[in-house]
Short mmCIF file of C-alpha atoms and ligand atoms in Angstrom, two decimals:
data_model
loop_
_atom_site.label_atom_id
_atom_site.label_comp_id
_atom_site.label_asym_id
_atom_site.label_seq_id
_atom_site.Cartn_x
_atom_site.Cartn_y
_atom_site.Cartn_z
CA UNK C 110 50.17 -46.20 -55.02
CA UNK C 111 50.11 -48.80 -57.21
CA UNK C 112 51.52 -51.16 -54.80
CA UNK C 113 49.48 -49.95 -52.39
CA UNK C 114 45.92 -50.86 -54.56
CA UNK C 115 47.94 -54.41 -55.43
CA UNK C 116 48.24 -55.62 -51.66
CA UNK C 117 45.35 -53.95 -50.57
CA UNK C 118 43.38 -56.48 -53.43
CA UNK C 119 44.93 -59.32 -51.61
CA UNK C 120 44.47 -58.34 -48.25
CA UNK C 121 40.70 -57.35 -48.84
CA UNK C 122 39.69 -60.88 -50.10
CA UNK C 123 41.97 -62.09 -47.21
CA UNK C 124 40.11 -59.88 -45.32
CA UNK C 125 36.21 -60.72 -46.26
CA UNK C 126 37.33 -64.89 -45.55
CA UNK C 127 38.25 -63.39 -42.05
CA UNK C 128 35.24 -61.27 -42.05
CA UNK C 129 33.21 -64.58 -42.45
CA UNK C 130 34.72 -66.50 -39.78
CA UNK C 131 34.35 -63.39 -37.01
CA UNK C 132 30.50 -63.29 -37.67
CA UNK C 133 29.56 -66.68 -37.28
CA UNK C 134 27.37 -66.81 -33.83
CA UNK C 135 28.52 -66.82 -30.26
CA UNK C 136 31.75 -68.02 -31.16
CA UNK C 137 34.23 -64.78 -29.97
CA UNK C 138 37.36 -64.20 -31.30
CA UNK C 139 39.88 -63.69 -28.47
CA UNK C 140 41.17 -59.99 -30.36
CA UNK C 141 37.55 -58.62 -30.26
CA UNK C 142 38.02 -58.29 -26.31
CA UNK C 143 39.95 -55.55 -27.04
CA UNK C 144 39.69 -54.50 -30.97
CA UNK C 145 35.64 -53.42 -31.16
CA UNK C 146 33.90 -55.77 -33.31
CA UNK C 147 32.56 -52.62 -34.87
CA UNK C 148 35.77 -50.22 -34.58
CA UNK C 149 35.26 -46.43 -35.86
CA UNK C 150 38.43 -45.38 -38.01
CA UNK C 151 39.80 -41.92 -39.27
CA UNK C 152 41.58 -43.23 -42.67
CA UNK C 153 44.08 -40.62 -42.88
CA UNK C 154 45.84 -41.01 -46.00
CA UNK C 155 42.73 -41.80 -48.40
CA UNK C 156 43.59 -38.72 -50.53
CA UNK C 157 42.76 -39.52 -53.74
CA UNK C 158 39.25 -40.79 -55.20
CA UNK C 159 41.18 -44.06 -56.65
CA UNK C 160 42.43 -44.54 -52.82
CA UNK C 161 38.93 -44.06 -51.61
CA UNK C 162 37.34 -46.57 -53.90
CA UNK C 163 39.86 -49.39 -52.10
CA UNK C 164 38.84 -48.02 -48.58
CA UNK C 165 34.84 -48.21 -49.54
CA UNK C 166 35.46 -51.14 -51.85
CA UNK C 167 37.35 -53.25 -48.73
CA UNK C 168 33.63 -53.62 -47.48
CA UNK C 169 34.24 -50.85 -44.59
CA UNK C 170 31.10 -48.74 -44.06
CA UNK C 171 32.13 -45.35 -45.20
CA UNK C 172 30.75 -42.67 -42.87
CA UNK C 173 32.13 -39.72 -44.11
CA UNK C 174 34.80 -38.03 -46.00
CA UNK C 175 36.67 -34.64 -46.09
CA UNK C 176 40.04 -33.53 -46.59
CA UNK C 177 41.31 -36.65 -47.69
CA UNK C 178 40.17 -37.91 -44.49
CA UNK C 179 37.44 -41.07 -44.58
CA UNK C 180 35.81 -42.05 -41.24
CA UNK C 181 34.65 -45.96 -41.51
CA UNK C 182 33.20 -48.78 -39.32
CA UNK C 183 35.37 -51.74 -39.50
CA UNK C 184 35.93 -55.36 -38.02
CA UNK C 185 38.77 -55.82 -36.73
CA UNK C 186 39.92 -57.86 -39.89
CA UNK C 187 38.83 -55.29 -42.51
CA UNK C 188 41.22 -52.83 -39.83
CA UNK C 189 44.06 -54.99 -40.37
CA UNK C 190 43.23 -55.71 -44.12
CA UNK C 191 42.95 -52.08 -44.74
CA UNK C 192 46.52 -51.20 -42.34
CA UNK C 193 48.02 -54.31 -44.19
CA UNK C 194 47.63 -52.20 -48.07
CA UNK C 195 49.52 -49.41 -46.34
CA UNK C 196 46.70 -46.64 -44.92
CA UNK C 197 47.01 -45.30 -41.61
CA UNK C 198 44.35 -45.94 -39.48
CA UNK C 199 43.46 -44.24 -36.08
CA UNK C 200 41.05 -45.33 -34.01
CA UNK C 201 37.88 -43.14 -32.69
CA UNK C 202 36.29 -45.69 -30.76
CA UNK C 203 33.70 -48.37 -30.65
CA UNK C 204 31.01 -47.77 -32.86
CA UNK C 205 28.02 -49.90 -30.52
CA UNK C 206 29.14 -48.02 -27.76
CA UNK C 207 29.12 -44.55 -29.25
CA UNK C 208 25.74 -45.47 -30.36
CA UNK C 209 24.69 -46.38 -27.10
CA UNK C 210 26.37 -42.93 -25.73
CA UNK C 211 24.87 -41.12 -28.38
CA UNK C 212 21.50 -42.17 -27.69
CA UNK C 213 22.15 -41.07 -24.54
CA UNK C 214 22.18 -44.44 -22.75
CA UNK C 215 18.67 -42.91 -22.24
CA UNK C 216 16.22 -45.39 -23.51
CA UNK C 217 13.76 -43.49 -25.14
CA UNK C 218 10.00 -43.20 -24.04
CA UNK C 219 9.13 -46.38 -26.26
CA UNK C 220 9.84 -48.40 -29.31
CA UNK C 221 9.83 -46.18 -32.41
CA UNK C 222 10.68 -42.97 -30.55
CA UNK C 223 13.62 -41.08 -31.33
CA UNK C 224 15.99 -41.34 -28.13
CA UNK C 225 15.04 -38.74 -25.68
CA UNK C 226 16.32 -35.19 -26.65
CA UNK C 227 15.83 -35.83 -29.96
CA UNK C 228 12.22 -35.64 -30.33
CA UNK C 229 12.07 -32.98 -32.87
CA UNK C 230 13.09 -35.45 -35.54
CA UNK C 231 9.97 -37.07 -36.71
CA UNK C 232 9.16 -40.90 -36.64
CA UNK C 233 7.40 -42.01 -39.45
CA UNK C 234 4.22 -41.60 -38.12
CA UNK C 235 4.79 -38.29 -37.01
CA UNK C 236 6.18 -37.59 -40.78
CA UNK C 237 2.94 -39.25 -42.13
CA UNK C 238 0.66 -37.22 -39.37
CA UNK C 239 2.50 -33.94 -40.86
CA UNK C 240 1.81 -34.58 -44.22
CA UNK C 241 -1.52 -35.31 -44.08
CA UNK C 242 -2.12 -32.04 -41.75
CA UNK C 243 -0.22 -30.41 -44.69
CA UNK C 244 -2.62 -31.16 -47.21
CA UNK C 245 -5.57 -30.57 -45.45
CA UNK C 246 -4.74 -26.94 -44.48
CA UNK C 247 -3.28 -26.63 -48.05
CA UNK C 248 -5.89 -28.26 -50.15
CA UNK C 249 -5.29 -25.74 -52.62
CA UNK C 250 -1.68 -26.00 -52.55
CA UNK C 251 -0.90 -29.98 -52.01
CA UNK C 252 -1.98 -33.49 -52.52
CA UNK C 253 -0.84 -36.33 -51.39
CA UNK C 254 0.02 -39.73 -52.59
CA UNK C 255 2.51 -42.21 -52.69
CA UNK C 256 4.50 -43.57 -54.91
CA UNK C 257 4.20 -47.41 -53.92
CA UNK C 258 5.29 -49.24 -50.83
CA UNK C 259 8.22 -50.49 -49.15
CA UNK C 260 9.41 -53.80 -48.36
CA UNK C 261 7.61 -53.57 -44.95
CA UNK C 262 4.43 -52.26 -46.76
CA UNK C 263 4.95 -48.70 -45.33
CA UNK C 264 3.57 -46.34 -47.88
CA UNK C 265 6.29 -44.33 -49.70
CA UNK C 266 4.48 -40.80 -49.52
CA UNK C 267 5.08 -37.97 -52.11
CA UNK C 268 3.26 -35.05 -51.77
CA UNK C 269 2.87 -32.37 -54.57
CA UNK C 270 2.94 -29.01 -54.44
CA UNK C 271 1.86 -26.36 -56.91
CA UNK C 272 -1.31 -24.26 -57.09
CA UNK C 273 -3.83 -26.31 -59.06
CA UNK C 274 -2.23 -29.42 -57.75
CA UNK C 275 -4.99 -31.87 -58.83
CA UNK C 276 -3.78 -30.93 -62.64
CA UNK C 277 -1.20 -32.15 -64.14
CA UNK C 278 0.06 -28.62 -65.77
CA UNK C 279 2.64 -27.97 -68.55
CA UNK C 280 5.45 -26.81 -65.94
CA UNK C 281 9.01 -28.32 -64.92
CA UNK C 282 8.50 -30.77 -62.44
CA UNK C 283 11.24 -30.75 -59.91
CA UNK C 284 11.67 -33.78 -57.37
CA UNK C 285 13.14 -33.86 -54.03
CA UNK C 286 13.98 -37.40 -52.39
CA UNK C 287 15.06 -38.12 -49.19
CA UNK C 288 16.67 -40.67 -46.52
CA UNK C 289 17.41 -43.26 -49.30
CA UNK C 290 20.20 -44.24 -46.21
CA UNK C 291 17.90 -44.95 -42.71
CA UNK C 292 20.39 -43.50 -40.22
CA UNK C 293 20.66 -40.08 -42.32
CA UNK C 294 17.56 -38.82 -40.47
CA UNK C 295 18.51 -34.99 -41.30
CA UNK C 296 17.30 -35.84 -44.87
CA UNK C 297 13.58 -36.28 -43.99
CA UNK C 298 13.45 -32.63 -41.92
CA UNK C 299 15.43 -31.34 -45.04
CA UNK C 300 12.72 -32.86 -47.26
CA UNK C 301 9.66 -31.97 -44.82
CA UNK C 302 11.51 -28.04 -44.69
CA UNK C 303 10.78 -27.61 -48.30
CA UNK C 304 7.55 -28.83 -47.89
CA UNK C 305 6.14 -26.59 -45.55
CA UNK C 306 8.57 -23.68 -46.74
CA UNK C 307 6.37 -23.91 -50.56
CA UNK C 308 2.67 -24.26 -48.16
CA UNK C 309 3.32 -22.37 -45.80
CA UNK C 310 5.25 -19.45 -46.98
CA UNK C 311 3.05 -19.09 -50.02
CA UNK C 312 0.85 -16.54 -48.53
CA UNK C 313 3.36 -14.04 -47.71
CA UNK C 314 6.39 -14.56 -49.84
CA UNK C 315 6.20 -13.32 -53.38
CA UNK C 316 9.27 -15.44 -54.52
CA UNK C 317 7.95 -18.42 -53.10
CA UNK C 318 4.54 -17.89 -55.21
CA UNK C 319 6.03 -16.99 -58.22
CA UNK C 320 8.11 -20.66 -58.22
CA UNK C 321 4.61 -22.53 -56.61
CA UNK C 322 2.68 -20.93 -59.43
CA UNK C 323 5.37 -21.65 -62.39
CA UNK C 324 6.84 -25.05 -61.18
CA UNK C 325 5.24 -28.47 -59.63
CA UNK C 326 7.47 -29.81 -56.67
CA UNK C 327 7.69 -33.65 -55.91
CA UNK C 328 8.64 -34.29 -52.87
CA UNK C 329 9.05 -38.11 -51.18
CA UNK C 330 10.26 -37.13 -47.89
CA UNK C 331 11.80 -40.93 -46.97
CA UNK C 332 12.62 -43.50 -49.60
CA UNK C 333 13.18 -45.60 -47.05
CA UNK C 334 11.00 -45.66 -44.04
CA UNK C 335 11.13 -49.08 -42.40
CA UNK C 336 15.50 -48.81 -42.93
CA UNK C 337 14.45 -45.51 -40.74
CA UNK C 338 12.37 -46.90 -38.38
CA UNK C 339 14.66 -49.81 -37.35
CA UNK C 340 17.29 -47.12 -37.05
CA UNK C 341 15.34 -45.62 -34.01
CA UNK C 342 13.83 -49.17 -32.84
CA UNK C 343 14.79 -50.37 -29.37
CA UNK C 344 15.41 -46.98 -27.39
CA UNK C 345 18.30 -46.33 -29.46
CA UNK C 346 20.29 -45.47 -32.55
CA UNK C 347 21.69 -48.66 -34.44
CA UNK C 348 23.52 -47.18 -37.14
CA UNK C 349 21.37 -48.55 -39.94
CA UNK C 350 22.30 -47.83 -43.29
CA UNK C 351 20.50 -50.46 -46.04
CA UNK C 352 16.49 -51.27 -46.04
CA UNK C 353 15.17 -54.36 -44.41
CA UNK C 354 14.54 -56.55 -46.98
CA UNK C 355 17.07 -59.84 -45.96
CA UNK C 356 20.13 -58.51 -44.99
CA UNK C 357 19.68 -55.23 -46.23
CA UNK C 358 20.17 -53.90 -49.42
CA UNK C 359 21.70 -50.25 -50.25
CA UNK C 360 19.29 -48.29 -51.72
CA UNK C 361 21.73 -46.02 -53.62
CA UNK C 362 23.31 -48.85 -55.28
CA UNK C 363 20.46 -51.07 -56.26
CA UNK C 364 19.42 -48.51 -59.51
CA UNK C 365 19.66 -49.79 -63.31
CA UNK C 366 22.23 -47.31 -64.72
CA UNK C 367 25.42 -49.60 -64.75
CA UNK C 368 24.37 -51.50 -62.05
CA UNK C 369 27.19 -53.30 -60.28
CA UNK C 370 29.47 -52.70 -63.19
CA UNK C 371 32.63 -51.05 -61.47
CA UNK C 372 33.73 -51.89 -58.20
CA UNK C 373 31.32 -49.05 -56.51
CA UNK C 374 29.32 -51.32 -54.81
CA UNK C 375 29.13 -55.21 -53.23
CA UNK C 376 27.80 -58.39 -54.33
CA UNK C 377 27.64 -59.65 -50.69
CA UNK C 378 24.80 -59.49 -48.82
CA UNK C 379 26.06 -58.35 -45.32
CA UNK C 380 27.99 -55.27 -47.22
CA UNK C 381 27.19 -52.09 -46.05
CA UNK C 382 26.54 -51.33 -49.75
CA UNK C 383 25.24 -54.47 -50.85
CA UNK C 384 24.14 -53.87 -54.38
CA UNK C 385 21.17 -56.07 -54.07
CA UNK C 386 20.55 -59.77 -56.56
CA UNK C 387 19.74 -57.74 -59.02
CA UNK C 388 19.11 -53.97 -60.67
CA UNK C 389 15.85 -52.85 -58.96
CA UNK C 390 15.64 -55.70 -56.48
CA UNK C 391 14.36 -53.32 -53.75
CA UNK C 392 10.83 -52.40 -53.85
CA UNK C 393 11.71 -49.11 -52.77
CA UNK C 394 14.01 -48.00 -55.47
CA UNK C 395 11.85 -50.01 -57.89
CA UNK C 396 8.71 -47.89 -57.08
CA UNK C 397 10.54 -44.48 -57.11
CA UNK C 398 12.01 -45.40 -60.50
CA UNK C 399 8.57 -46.62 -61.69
CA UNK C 400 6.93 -42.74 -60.79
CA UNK C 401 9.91 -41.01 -62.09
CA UNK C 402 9.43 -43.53 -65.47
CA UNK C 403 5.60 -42.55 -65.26
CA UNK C 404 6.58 -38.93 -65.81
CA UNK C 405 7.36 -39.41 -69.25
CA UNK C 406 4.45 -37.55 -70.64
CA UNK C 407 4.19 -37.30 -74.46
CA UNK C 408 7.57 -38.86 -74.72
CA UNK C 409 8.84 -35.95 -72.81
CA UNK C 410 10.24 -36.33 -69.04
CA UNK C 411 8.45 -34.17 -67.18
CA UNK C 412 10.87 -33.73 -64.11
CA UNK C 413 14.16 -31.77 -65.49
CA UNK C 414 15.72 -31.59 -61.84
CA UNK C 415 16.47 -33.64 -58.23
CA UNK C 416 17.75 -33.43 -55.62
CA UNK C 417 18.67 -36.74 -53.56
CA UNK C 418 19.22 -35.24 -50.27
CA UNK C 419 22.04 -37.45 -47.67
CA UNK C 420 24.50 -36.59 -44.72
CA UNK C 421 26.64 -36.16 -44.54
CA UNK C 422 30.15 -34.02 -45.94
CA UNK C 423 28.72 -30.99 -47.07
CA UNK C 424 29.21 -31.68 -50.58
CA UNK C 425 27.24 -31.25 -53.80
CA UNK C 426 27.90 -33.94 -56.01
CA UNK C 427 26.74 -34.58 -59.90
CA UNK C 428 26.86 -38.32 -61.85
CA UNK C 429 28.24 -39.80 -63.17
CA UNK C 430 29.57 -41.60 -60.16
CA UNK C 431 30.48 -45.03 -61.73
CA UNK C 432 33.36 -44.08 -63.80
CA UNK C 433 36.43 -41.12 -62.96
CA UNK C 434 36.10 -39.12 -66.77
CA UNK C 435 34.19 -36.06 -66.34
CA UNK C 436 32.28 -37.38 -69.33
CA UNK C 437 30.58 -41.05 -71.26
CA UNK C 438 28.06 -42.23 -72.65
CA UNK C 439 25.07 -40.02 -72.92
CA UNK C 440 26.84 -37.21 -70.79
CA UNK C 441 28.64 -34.66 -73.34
CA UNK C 442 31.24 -32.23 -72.03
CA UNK C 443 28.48 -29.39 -72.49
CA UNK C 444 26.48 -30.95 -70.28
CA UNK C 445 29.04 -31.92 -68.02
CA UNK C 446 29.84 -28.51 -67.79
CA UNK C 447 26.06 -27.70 -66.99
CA UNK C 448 26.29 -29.96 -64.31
CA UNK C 449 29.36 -28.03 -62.72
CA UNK C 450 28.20 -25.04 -63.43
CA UNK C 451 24.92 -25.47 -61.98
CA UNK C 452 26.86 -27.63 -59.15
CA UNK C 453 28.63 -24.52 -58.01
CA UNK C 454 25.60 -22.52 -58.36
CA UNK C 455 24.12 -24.58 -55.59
CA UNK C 456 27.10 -24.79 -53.62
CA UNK C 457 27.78 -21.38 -53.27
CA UNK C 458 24.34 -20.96 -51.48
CA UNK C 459 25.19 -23.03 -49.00
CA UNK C 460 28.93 -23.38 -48.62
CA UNK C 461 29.04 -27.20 -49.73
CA UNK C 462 32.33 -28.27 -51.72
CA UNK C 463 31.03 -28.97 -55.23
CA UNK C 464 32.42 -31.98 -56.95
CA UNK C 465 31.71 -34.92 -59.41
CA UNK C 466 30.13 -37.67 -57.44
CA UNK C 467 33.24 -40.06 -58.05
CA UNK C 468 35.72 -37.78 -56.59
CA UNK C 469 34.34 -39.04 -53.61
CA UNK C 470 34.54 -42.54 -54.45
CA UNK C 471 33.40 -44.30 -57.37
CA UNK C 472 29.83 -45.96 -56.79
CA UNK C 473 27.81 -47.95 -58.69
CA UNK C 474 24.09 -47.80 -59.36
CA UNK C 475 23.27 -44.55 -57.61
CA UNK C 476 20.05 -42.95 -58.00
CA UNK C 477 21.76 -39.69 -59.80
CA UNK C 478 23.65 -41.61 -62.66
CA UNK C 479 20.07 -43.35 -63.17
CA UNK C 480 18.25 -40.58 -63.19
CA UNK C 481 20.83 -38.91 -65.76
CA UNK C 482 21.08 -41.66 -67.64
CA UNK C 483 17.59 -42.57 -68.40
CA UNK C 484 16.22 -39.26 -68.30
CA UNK C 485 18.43 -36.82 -68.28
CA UNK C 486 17.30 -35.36 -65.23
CA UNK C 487 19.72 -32.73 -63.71
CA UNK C 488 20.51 -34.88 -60.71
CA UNK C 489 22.72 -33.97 -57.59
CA UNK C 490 23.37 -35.52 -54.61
CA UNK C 491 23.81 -32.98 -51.59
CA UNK C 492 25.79 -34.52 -48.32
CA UNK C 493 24.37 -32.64 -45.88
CA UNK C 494 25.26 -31.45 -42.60
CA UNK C 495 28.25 -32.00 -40.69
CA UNK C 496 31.06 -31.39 -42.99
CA UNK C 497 32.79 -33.64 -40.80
CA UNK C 498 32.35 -35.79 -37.91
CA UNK C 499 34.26 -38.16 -35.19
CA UNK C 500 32.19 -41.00 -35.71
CA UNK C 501 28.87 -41.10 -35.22
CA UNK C 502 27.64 -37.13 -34.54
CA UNK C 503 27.90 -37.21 -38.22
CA UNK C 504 24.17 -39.05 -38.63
CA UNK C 505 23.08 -38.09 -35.67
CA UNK C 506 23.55 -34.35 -35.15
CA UNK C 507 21.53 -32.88 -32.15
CA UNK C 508 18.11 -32.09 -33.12
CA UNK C 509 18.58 -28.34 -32.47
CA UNK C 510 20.51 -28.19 -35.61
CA UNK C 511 17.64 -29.15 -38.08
CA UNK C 512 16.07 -25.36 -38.52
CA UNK C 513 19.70 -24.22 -39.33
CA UNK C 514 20.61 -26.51 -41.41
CA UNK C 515 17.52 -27.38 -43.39
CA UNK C 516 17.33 -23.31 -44.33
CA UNK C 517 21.02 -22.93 -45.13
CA UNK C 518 19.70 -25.20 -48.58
CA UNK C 519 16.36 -23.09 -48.97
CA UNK C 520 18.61 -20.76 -51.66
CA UNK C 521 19.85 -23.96 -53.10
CA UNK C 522 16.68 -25.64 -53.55
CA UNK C 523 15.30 -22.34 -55.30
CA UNK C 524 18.03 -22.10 -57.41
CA UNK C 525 17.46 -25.67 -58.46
CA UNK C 526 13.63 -24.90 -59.19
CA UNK C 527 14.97 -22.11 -61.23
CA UNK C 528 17.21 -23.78 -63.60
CA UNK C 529 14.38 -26.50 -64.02
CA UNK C 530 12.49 -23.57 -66.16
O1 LIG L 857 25.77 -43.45 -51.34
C1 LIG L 857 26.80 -43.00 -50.88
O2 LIG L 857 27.80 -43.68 -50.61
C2 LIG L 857 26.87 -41.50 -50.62
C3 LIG L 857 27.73 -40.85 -51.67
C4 LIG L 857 27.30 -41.06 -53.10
C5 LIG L 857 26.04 -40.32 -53.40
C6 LIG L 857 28.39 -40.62 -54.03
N1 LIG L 857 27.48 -41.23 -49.34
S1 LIG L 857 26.67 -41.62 -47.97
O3 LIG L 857 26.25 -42.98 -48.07
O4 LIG L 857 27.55 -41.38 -46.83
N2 LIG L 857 25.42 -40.68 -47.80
CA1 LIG L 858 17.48 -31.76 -28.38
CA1 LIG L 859 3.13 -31.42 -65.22
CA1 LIG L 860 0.90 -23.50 -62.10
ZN1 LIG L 861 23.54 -41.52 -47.77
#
C-alpha cells in the first residue's frame, strides 16, 4: 500500500507534465487514435478511502464510487499514471462518445433544451418559470428571492417556504441546496420536489402543515445554473462538472473551511476539482456563504440543518471531509456521534449507505465542513440516485426516474426538518 501511494506520487506528477503536453491544440498524439482522449475507467481495487484520495487526487474526474469500485474519466496519461502505482483499470468506453450516445445522438429541439426524451428535467428557465408560478399560487406559503448571482449573472433563486413567509419567525430554519456540480441535474428536481411537496401538499397533509407551520425551509434549487446550462448547451450532454468562470472552478471545493489544505482538491485550473485562486473565488459559493452568514440573527445561526443534495452513490455523508479522524477541531465526539446518528436516521429512509464524507475520499473545502465549521450547521451531503453506474447513466439517469427517486428522500428530508427543532 505504501508502495503503492509512493509510485503512484511519482507517476501522478509524471502524469500531469504528460497531461500538459496531450492538451495543447490540434497537435494529436498518435495513442489517442485508439486510447479515448477522455477514457471512462472502473478502478477496481480503490478499496480504501486513503486509496481513493490517490485515484481523485491523480486529477481523474471521479464519477462515482461503490464497493470499492471508483468509475473516473481519464487521459490516456492519467490511465497509465494511475495503472503505473499498481490499480487495475478496466475500460468502459469513451466518455465523448457515450455522451453523444447518451444524448441520444438526437440533437435536441434547440440550444438550452435538454436532449430529446429528457424533457421533464427543467432548463433553467423552466426552473425559474416554476418558481415564480410557485409563489404566485402560494403567496401565502412562499416568496421568492435570490441569494445573489452567478458568474454569468443568472440569478441564484431561493425560495422560502413557511406560512407567514414575509416574517422572519423564531423557528429552525432548514436549507436545501442543490446542483453545486452542473451535470448532476437530478439535484434540481430533488430540490424543486421539496418545494412543491411543502406548497402543494399543505392543504391536505397534516404532517406536512405541522413542519410548514413550525419550521422555515430554504431552498436554492441550483447553485450553479450557468455550469448547468452549458451542460445541456449544443443538443447534448457535455459532462460538465465546475462553473464557468475561466476554466471552471469546483464549487464544492472553493469554501473557506480548510480550504485547499489536504490534498482533497487541485490547484490547477483544468482539474476537474480545481479548488479555485482562492477560498470563495466563485461568486456562486461566495453568495450562498454570504446568505447562510446573513442568518446569524442575534448572534444566533438561524439555520441548524442542510442538506447539499448531489448524484450520485446513494450515500449520506457528514464533514468533516478534509481529514480521516471521526473528530477535530470544533467537532467533539458527541457531536460526531450526532452526526452518525442522525446520518443513519436519514439513511434508513431511503436505503443510502451512511458514512463520514472522507470515507469516500478526502476533499477539501466542501460546502458541509464549512457549513459545520462556521456554524455548526448539521450538514450532510446525500449522493443521490444511481448507487452505481457504467459511466455516464450515473448523471444522466432517464428522466422517468425523477418522481421515484426525488420521493424515496421525502422521509429523509422530514426527518431532517425534525431534528432541526
Ligand atoms: O464533491 C464531491 O466530490 C462529491 C463528494 C463529496 C461531497 C464528499 N462527489 S460528486 O462530485 O460525485 N457529487
Ligand atoms: Ca424520457
Ligand atoms: Ca427565522
Ligand atoms: Ca410559523
Ligand atoms: Zn456532486
Amino acid at each position: 500500500m505504501l508502495t503503492r501511494r509512493a509510485l503512484i506520487a511519482v507517476a501522478a506528477i509524471a502524469g500531469g507534465a504528460l497531461l500538459a503536453a496531450a492538451t495543447s491544440p490540434v497537435t494529436a498524439q498518435p495513442q489517442t487514435e485508439t486510447v479515448p482522449e477522455r477514457g471512462v475507467y472502473t478502478v477496481l481495487d480503490a478499496e480504501d478511502a486513503a486509496e481513493r484520495t490517490t485515484v481523485a487526487g491523480s486529477g481523474v474526474d471521479v464519477l462515482g464510487s461503490r464497493d470499492g469500485e471508483l468509475t473516473v474519466v481519464a487521459s490516456p496519461a492519467q490511465a497509465r499514471s494511475l495503472r503505473a502505482g499498481g490499480f487495475s483499470l478496466e475500460q468502459v468506453g469513451d466518455f465523448d462518445a457515450m455522451l453523444a450516445d447518451r444524448s441520444g445522438g438526437r440533437s435536441a429541439q434547440g440550444v438550452d433544451e435538454f436532449p430529446a426524451g429528457d424533457e421533464n428535467y427543467h432548463t433553467y428557465a423552466e426552473l425559474t418559470e416554476e418558481l415564480k408560478a410557485t409563489e404566485r399560487d402560494h403567496a401565502d406559503l412562499a416568496t421568492l428571492s435570490s441569494v445573489g448571482r452567478s458568474h454569468e449573472d443568472r440569478e441564484l433563486h431561493l425560495i422560502k417556504i413557511s406560512d407567514n413567509p414575509d416574517i422572519d419567525e423564531d423557528e429552525p430554519e432548514v436549507l436545501f441546496t442543490c446542483n453545486q456540480h452542473a451535470r448532476e441535474h437530478l439535484t434540481t428536481e430533488m430540490c424543486l420536489h421539496i418545494v412543491q411537496r411543502f406548497t402543494d401538499g399543505y392543504a391536505e397533509d397534516a404532517a406536512i402543515k405541522k413542519l410548514v407551520d413550525t419550521r422555515e425551509i430554504l431552498v436554492v434549487p441550483t447553485v450553479n445554473p450557468d455550469g448547468a446550462e452549458y451542460d445541456i448547451s449544443e443538443g447534448q450532454y457535455q459532462g460538465w462538472r465546475k462553473n464557468r468562470q475561466n476554466e471552471g472552478t469546483d464549487l464544492n471545493r472553493n469554501w473557506g473551511h480548510q480550504w485547499g489544505c489536504c490534498g482533497g482538491s487541485s490547484d490547477r485550473p483544468s482539474s476537474e476539482t480545481y479548488r479555485g485562486p482562492s477560498a470563495f473565488s466563485a461568486p456562486e459559493s461566495k453568495a450562498l456563504a454570504d446568505f447562510v452568514d446573513s442568518r446569524v440573527v442575534g448572534e444566533s445561526q438561524q439555520i441548524k440543518a442542510h442538506i447539499d443534495f448531489h448524484t450520485y452513490s446513494e450515500l449520506v455523508l457528514w464533514p468533516y471531509g478534509y481529514t480521516d479522524a471521526d473528530t477535530g477541531p470544533g467537532m467533539t465526539s458527541a457531536e460526531a456521534q450526532r452526526f452518525q446518528d442522525v446520518g443513519k436516521q436519514l439513511a434508513q429512509t431511503n436505503g443510502y449507505q451512511p458514512q463520514q464524507s472522507s470515507d469516500l475520499y478526502i476533499t477539501d473545502g466542501s460546502v458541509n465542513d464549512w457549513m459545520w465549521a462556521e456554524h455548526k450547521i448539521l450538514s450532510f451531503t446525500f449522493e443521490m440516485y444511481p448507487s452505481d453506474g457504467i459511466g455516464l447513466d450515473g448523471f444522466y439517469p432517464p428522466d422517468e426516474v425523477i418522481p421515484r427517486e426525488t420521493a424515496r428522500n421525502d422521509e429523509a428530508v422530514d426527518t431532517l426538518l425534525r431534528a432541526a427543532g
